[in-house]
mmCIF file of C-alpha atoms and ligand atoms in Angstrom:
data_model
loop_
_atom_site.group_PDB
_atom_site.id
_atom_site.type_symbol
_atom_site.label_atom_id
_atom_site.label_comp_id
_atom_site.label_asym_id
_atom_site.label_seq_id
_atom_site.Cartn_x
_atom_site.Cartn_y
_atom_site.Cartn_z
ATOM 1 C CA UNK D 1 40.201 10.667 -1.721
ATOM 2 C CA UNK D 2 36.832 11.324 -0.201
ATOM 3 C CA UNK D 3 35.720 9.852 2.720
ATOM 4 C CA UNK D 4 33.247 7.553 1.026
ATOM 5 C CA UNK D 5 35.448 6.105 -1.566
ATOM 6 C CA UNK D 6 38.042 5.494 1.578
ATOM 7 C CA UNK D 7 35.142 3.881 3.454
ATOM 8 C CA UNK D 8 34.662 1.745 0.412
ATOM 9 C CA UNK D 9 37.976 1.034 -0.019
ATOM 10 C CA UNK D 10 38.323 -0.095 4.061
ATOM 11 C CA UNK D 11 35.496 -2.427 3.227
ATOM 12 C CA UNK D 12 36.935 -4.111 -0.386
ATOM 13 C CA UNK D 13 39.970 -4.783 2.103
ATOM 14 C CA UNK D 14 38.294 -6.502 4.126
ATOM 15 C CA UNK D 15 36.751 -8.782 2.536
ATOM 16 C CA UNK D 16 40.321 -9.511 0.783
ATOM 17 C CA UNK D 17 41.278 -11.051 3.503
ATOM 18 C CA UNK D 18 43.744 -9.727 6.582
ATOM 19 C CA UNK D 19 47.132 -9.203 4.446
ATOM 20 C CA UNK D 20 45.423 -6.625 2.871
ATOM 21 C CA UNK D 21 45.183 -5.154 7.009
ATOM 22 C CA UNK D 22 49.277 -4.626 6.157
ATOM 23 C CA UNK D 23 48.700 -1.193 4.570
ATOM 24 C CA UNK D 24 49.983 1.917 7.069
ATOM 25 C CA UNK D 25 46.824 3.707 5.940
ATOM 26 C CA UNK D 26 44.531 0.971 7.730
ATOM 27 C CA UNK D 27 47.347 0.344 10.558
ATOM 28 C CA UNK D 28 46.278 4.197 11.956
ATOM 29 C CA UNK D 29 42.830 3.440 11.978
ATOM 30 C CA UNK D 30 42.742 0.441 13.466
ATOM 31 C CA UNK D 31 44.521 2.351 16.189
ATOM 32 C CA UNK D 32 41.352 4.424 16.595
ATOM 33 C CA UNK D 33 39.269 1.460 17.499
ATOM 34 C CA UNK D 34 40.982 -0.735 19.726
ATOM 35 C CA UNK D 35 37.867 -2.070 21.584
ATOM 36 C CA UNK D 36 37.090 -5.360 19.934
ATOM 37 C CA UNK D 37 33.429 -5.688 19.095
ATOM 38 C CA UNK D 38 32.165 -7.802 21.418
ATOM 39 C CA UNK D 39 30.268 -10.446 19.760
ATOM 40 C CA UNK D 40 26.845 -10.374 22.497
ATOM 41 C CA UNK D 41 23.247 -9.915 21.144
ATOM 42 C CA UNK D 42 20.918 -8.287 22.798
ATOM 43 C CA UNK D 43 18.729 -10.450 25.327
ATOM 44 C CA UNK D 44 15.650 -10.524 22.682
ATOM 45 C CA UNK D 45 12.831 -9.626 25.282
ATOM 46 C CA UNK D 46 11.046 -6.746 27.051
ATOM 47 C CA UNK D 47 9.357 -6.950 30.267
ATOM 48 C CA UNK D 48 7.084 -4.364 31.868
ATOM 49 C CA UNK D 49 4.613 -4.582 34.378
ATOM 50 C CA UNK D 50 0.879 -3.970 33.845
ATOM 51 C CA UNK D 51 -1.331 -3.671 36.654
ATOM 52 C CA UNK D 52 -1.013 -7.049 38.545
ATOM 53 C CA UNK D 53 0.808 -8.376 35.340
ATOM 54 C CA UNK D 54 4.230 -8.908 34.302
ATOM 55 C CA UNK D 55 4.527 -8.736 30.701
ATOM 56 C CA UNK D 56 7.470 -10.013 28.545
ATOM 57 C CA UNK D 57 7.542 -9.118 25.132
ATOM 58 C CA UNK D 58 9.763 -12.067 22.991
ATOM 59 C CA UNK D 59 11.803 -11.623 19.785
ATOM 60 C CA UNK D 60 11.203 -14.915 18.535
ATOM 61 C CA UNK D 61 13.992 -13.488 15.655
ATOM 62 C CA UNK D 62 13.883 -10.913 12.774
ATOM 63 C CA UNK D 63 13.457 -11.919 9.269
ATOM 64 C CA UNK D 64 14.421 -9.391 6.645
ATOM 65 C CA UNK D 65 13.082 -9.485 3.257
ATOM 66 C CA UNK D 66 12.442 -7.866 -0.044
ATOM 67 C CA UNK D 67 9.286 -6.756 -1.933
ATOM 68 C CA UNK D 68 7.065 -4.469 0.610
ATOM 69 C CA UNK D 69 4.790 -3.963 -2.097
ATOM 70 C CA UNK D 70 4.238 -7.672 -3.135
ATOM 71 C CA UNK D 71 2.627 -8.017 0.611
ATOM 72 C CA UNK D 72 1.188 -4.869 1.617
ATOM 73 C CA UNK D 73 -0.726 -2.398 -0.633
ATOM 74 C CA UNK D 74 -1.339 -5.109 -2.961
ATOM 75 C CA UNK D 75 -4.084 -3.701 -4.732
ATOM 76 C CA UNK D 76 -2.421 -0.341 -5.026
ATOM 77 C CA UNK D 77 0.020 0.903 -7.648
ATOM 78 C CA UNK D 78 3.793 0.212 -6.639
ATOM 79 C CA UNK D 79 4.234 4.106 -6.532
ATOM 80 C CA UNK D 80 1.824 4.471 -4.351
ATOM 81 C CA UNK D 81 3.482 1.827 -1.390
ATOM 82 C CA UNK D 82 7.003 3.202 -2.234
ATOM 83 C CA UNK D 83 5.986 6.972 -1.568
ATOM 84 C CA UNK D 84 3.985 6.010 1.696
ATOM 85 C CA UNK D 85 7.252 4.352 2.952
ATOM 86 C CA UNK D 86 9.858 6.809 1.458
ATOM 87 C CA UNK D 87 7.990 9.156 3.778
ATOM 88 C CA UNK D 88 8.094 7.203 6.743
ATOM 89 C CA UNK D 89 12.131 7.069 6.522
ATOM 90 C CA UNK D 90 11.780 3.486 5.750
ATOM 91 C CA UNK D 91 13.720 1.567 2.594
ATOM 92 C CA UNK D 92 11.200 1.146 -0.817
ATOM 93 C CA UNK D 93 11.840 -2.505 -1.374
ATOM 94 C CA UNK D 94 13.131 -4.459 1.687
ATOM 95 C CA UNK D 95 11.820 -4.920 4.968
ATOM 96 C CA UNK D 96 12.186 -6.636 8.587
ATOM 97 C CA UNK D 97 9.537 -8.833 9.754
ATOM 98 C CA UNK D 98 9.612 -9.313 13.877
ATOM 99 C CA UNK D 99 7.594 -12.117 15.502
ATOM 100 C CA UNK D 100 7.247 -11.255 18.998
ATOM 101 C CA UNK D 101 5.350 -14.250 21.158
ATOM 102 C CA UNK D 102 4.246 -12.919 24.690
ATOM 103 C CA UNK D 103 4.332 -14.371 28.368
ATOM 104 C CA UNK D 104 2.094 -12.874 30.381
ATOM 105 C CA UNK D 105 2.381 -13.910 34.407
ATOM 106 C CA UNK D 106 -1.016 -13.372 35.644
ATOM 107 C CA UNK D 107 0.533 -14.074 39.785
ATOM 108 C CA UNK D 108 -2.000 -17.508 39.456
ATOM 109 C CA UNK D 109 -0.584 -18.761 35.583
ATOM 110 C CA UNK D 110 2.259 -18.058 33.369
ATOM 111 C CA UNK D 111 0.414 -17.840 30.061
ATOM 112 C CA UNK D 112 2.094 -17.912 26.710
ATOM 113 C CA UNK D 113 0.449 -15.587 23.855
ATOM 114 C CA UNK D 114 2.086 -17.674 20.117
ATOM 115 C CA UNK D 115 5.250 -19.667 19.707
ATOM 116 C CA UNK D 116 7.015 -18.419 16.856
ATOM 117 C CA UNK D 117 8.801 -20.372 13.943
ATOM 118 C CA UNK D 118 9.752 -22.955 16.047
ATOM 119 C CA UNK D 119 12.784 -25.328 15.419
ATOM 120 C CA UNK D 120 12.876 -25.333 11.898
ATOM 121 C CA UNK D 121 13.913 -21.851 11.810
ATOM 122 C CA UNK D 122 16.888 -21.583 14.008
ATOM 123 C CA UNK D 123 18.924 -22.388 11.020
ATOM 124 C CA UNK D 124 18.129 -18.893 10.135
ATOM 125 C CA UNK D 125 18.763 -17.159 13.008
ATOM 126 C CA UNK D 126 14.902 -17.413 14.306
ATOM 127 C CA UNK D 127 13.113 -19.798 16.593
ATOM 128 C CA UNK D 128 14.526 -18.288 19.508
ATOM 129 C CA UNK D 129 11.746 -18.291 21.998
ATOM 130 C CA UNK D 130 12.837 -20.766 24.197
ATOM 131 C CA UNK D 131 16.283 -19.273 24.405
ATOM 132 C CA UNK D 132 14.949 -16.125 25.218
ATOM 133 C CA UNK D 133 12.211 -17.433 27.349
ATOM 134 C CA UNK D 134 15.120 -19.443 29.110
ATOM 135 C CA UNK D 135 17.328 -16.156 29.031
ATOM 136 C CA UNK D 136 14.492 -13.877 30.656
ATOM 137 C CA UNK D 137 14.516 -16.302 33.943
ATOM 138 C CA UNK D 138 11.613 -18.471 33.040
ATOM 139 C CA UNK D 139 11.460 -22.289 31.743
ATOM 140 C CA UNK D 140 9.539 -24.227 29.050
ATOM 141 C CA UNK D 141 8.041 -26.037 32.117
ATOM 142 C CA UNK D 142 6.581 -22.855 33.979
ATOM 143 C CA UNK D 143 4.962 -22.142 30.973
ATOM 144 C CA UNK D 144 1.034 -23.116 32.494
ATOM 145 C CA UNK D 145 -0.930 -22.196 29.715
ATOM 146 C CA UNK D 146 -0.157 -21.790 25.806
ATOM 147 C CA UNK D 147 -2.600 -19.432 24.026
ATOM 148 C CA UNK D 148 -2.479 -19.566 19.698
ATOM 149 C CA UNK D 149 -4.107 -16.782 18.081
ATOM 150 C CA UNK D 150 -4.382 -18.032 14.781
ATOM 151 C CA UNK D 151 -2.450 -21.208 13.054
ATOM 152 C CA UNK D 152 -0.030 -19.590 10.551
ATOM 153 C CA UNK D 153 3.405 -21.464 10.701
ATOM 154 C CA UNK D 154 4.816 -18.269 12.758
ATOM 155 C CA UNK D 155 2.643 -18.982 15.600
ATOM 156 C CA UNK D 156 2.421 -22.204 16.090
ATOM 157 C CA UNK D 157 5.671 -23.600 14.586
ATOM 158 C CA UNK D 158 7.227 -23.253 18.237
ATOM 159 C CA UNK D 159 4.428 -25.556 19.460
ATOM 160 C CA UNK D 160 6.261 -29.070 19.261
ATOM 161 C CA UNK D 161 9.926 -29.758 20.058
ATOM 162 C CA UNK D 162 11.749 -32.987 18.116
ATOM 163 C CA UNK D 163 8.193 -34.395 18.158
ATOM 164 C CA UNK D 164 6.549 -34.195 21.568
ATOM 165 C CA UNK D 165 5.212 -30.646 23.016
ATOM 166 C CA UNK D 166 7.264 -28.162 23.622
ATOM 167 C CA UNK D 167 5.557 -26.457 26.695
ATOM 168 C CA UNK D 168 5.191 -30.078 28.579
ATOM 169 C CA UNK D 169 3.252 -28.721 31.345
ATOM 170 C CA UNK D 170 0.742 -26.241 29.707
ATOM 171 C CA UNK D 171 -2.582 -26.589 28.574
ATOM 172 C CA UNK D 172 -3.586 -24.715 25.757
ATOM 173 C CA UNK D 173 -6.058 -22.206 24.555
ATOM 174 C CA UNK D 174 -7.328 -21.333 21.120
ATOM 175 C CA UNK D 175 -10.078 -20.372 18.769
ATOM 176 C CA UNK D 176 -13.129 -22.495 17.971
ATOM 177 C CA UNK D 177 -13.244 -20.946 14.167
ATOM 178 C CA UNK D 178 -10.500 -21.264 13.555
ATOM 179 C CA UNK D 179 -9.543 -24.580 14.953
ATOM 180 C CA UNK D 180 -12.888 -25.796 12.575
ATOM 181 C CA UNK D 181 -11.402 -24.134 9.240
ATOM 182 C CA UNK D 182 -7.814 -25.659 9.672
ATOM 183 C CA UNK D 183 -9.220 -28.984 10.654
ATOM 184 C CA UNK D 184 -11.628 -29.431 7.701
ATOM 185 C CA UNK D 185 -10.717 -32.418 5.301
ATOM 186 C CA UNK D 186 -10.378 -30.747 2.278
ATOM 187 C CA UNK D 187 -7.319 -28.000 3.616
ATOM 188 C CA UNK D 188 -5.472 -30.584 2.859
ATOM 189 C CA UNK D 189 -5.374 -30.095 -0.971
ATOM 190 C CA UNK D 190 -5.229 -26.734 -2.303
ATOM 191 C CA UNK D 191 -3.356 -23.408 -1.825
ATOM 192 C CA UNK D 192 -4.024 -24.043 2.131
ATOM 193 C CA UNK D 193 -2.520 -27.512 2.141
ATOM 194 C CA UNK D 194 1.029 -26.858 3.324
ATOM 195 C CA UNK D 195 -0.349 -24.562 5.944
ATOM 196 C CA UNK D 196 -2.979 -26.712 7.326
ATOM 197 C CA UNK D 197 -0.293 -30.417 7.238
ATOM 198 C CA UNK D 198 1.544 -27.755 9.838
ATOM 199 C CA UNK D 199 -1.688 -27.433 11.633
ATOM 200 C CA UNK D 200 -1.831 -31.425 11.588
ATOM 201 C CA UNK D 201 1.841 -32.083 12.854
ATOM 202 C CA UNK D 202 1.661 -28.957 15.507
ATOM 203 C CA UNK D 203 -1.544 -28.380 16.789
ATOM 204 C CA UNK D 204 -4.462 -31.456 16.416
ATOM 205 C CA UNK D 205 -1.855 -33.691 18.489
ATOM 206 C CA UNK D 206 -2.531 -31.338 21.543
ATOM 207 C CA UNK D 207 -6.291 -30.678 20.921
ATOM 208 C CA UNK D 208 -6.848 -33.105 23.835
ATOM 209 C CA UNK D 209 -5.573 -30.326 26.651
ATOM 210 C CA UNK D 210 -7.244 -27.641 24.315
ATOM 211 C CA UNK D 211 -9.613 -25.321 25.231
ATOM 212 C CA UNK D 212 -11.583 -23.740 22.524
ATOM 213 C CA UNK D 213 -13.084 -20.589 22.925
ATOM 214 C CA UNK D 214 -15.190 -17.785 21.083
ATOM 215 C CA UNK D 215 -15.519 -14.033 20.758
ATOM 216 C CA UNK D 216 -15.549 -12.658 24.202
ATOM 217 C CA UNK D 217 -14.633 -15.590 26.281
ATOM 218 C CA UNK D 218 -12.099 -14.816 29.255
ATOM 219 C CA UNK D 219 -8.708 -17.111 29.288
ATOM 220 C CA UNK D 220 -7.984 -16.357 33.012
ATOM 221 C CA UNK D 221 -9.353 -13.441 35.071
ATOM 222 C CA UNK D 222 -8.697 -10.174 32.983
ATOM 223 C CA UNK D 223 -7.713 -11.611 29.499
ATOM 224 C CA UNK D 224 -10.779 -11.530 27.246
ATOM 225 C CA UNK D 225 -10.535 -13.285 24.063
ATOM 226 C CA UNK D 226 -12.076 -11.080 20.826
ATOM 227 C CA UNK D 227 -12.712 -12.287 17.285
ATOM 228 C CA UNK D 228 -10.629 -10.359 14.981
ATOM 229 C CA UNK D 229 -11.448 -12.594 11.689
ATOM 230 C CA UNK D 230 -9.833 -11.840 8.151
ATOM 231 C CA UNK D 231 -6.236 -12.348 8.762
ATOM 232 C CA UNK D 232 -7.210 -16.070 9.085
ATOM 233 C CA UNK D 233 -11.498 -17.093 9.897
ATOM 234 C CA UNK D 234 -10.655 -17.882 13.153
ATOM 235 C CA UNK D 235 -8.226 -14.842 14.098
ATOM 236 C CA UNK D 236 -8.170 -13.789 17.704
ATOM 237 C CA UNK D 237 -7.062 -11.706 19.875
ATOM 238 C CA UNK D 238 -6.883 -10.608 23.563
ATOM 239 C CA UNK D 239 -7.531 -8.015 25.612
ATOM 240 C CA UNK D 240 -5.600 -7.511 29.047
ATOM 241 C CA UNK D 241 -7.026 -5.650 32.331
ATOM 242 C CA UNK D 242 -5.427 -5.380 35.715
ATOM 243 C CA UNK D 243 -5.998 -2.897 38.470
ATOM 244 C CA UNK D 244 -7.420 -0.700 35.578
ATOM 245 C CA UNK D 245 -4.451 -1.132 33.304
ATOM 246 C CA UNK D 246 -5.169 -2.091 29.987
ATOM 247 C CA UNK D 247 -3.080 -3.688 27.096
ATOM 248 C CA UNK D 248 -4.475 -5.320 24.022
ATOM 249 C CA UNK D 249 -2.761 -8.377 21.970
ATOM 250 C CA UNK D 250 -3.117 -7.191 18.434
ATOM 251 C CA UNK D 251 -1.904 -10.593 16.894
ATOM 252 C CA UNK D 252 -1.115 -10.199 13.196
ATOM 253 C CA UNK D 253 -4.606 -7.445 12.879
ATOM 254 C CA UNK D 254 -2.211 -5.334 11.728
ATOM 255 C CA UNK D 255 1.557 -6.697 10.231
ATOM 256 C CA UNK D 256 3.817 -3.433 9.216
ATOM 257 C CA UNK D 257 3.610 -0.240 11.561
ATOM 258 C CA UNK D 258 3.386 1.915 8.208
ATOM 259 C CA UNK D 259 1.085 0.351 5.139
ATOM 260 C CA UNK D 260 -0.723 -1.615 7.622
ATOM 261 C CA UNK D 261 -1.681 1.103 9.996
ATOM 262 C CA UNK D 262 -1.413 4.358 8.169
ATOM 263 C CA UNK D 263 -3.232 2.635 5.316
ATOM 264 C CA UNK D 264 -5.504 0.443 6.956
ATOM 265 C CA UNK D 265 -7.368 -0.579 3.929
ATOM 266 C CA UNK D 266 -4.921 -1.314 1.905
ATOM 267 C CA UNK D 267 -4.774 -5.312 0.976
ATOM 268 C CA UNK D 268 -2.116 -7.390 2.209
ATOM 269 C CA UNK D 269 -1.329 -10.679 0.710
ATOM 270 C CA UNK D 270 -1.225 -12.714 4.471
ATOM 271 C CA UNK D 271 -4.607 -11.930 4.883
ATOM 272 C CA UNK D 272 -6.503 -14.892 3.739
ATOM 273 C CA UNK D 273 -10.281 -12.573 3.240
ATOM 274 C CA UNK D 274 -8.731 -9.173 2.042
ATOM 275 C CA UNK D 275 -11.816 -7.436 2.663
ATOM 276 C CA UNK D 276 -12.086 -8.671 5.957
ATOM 277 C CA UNK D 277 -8.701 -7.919 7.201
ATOM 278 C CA UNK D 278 -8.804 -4.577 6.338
ATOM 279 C CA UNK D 279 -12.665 -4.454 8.045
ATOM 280 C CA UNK D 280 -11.257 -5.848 10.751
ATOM 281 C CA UNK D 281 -8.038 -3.227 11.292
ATOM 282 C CA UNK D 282 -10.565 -0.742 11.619
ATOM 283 C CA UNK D 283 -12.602 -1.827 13.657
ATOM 284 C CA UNK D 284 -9.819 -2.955 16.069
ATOM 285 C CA UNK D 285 -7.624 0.241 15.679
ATOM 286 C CA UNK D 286 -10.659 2.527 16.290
ATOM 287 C CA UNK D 287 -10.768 0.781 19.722
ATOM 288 C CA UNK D 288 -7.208 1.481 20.242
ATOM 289 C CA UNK D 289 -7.029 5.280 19.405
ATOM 290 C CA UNK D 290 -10.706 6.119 20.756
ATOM 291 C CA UNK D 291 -9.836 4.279 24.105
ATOM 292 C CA UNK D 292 -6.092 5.752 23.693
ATOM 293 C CA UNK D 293 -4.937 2.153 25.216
ATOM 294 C CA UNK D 294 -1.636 0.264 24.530
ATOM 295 C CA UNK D 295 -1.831 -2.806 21.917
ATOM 296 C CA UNK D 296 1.185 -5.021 21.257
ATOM 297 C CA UNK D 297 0.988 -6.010 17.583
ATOM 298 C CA UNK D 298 2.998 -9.535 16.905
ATOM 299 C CA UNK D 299 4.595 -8.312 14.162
ATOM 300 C CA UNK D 300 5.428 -4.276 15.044
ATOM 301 C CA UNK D 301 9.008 -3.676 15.562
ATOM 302 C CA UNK D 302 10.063 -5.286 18.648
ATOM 303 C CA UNK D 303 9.300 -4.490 21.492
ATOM 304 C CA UNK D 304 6.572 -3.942 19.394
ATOM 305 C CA UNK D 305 4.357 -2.168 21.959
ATOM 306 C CA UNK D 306 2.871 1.483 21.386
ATOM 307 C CA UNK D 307 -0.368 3.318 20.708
ATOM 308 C CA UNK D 308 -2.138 4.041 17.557
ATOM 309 C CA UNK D 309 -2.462 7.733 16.597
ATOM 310 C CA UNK D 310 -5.185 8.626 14.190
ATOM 311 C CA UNK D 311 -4.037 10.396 11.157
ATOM 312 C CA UNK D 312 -4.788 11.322 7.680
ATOM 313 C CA UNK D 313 -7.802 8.202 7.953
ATOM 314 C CA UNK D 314 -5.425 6.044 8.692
ATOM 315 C CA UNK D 315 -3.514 5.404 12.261
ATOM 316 C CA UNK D 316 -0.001 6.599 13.120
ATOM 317 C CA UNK D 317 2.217 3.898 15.782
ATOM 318 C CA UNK D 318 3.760 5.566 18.625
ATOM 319 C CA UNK D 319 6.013 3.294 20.218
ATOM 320 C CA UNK D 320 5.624 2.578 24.153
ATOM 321 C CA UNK D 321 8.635 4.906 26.070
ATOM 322 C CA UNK D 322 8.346 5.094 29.878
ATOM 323 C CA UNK D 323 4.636 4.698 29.873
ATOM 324 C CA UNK D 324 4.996 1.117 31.625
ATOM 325 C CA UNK D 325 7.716 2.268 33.979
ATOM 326 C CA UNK D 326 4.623 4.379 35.899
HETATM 327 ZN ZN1 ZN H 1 2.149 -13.796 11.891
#
C-alpha cells in the first residue's frame, strides 16, 4: 500500500463515521498524535507601529472561490492567466479573497480605513471586524472616525449594525465622486442597482456626520487622501506619514498580489472603467516601487502589507517581514 492510497484510505474512514476508528491499523496512528487539535483561530489582525502610528491590519474573513480567470485577466486568453499563476505556485482555478479593514490610532483619533462585509456575512464565516476589532483591545465606540474608500458591499457592508450605525461615536470620511455617482437617481435601475440600494441602506443614512473630501485633502494630520478612480469613479485612497515613516492604503487599486500586480494591465471584472483601473495601478504602483514605500492593499493576503518590486513591466509583492519591528 503506498502512502497516498493509505492517506486516502485514513480519510474515506473518516468520513464513515468513528466505528470505522476500530481498525488496529488506525488504532497505531492515532497513537502518534495524541495532542487534540485545539479548535482556536488565529486572532485575525496585525499591528505594527509606524512613526507616531499604531497600525492594525483586520481580517475582516477570507472568502475562497473559483474562476481566477473570470475576474482577473479578463481580456486575456485563459492560458495566458493559468500560466502566470502556475508560475507563481498558486492553484489555476480557485482562489482566496482577504478583506482587510484598517485602524489606524493617530495618538489624537482612532480612525477606521473600510468595514468589511458586515453582518450579513458572518453566516459565512466573514464579517468579523468587530470581533477582531473587539479581540485586538479596542471597541466599536473608540472607533472616532470611519473612513470608506469606495462603496462596494465589502467596504461598507460593516457600516450599520441591526439598523443603526455600527461605529456610534465616529464621524465619517469619504469621497465627494464617489459619494455623487452612487447617489445619482438613476443607480437605482440597471446593472448598478443592487450595489447602489446597499449604498442607500449603509451609507446616505450617515451622510449627515460625513465629510466629503477630494484628491489631496488631509483626513487628520499625516493621512492625505488621493484619487485613485477606475476601480469605482470615486475610488480613494490614503497616504500615511509620521516622523518620516510612510505607508500607503492601496484600497482595492490593485485586488490579487499576482494578475493584478505582475500584470497590471490586465482587465479585471470589479473594476467598473477597465481602462481606468488598469491606468490607475500604474500610476499608483510606480509611486510605490520608485519611492520603495510600504502600501497595504485591502485585498493582498493578509496581513496584506509589503512592497511592490518592479519586474518584467509589471510589479512583483514582497510581503512586509521585520521591516515595522525597526
Ligand atoms: Zn473590495
Amino acid at each position: 500500500m503506498t502512502i497516498a492510497t493509505d492517506r486516502r484510505s485514513v480519510l474515506k474512514l473518516g468520513l464513515a463515521g468513528g466505528a470505522a476508528l476500530a481498525s488496529p491499523q488506525i488504532m497505531v496512528r492515532a497513537a502518534h498524535a495524541q495532542a487534540a487539535m485545539p479548535d482556536v483561530d488565529n486572532p485575525g489582525f496585525s499591528r505594527f507601529r509606524l512613526g507616531g502610528f499604531e497600525v492594525t491590519a483586520i481580517n475582516d474573513g477570507l472568502r475562497p472561490g473559483d474562476g481566477v480567470h473570470t475576474i482577473f485577466g479578463v481580456d486575456r486568453e485563459e492560458a495566458e492567466v493559468t500560466a502566470l499563476l502556475e508560475e507563481n505556485f498558486l492553484p489555476r482555478d480557485r482562489f482566496v479573497n482577504s478583506f482587510t479593514p484598517t485602524l489606524v490610532n493617530t495618538g489624537s483619533e482612532l480612525i477606521l480605513f473600510d468595514t468589511g462585509l458586515g453582518a450579513g456575512a458572518r453566516e459565512g464565516g466573514l464579517g468579523r471586524l468587530r470581533e477582531r476589532l473587539e479581540a485586538s483591545g479596542y471597541g466599536a465606540d473608540d472607533v472616532s472616525v470611519v473612513v470608506v474608500t469606495h462603496f462596494h458591499g465589502d467596504h461598507i457592508g460593516g457600516l450599520m449594525e441591526n439598523g443603526a450605525p455600527a461605529f456610534p461615536n465616529a464621524r465619517y470620511v469619504t469621497g465627494q465622486a464617489e459619494y455623487d455617482f452612487w447617489t445619482a437617481q438613476e443607480r437605482l435601475s440597471g446593472p448598478t442597482g443592487n450595489a447602489a440600494r446597499a449604498v442607500q441602506a449603509n451609507v446616505t443614512p450617515l451622510a449627515d456626520q460625513t465629510t466629503f473630501i477630494g484628491d489631496g485633502d488631509e483626513v487628520a494630520p499625516g493621512i492625505t487622501a488621493m484619487l485613485a478612480a477606475g476601480h469605482t469613479p470615486g475610488h480613494m485612497i490614503f497616504h500615511l506619514e509620521s516622523e518620516g515613516r510612510r505607508l500607503l492604503l492601496t484600497a482595492d487599486t490593485a485586488n490579487h498580489y499576482v494578475a493584478s500586480l505582475q500584470r497590471p494591465d490586465w482587465h479585471v471584472s470589479f473594476d467598473m472603467d477597465k481602462e481606468a483601473g488598469a491606468a490607475t495601478r500604474r500610476r499608483v504602483f510606480d509611486m510605490v516601487a520608485a519611492e520603495r514605500i510600504p502600501f497595504l492593499g485591502y485585498h493582498m493576503p493578509f496581513p496584506a502589507a509589503g512592497f511592490a518590486e518592479r519586474l518584467d513591466g509589471g510589479y512583483r509583492f514582497v510581503p512586509v517581514s521585520y521591516q515595522f519591528l525597526l
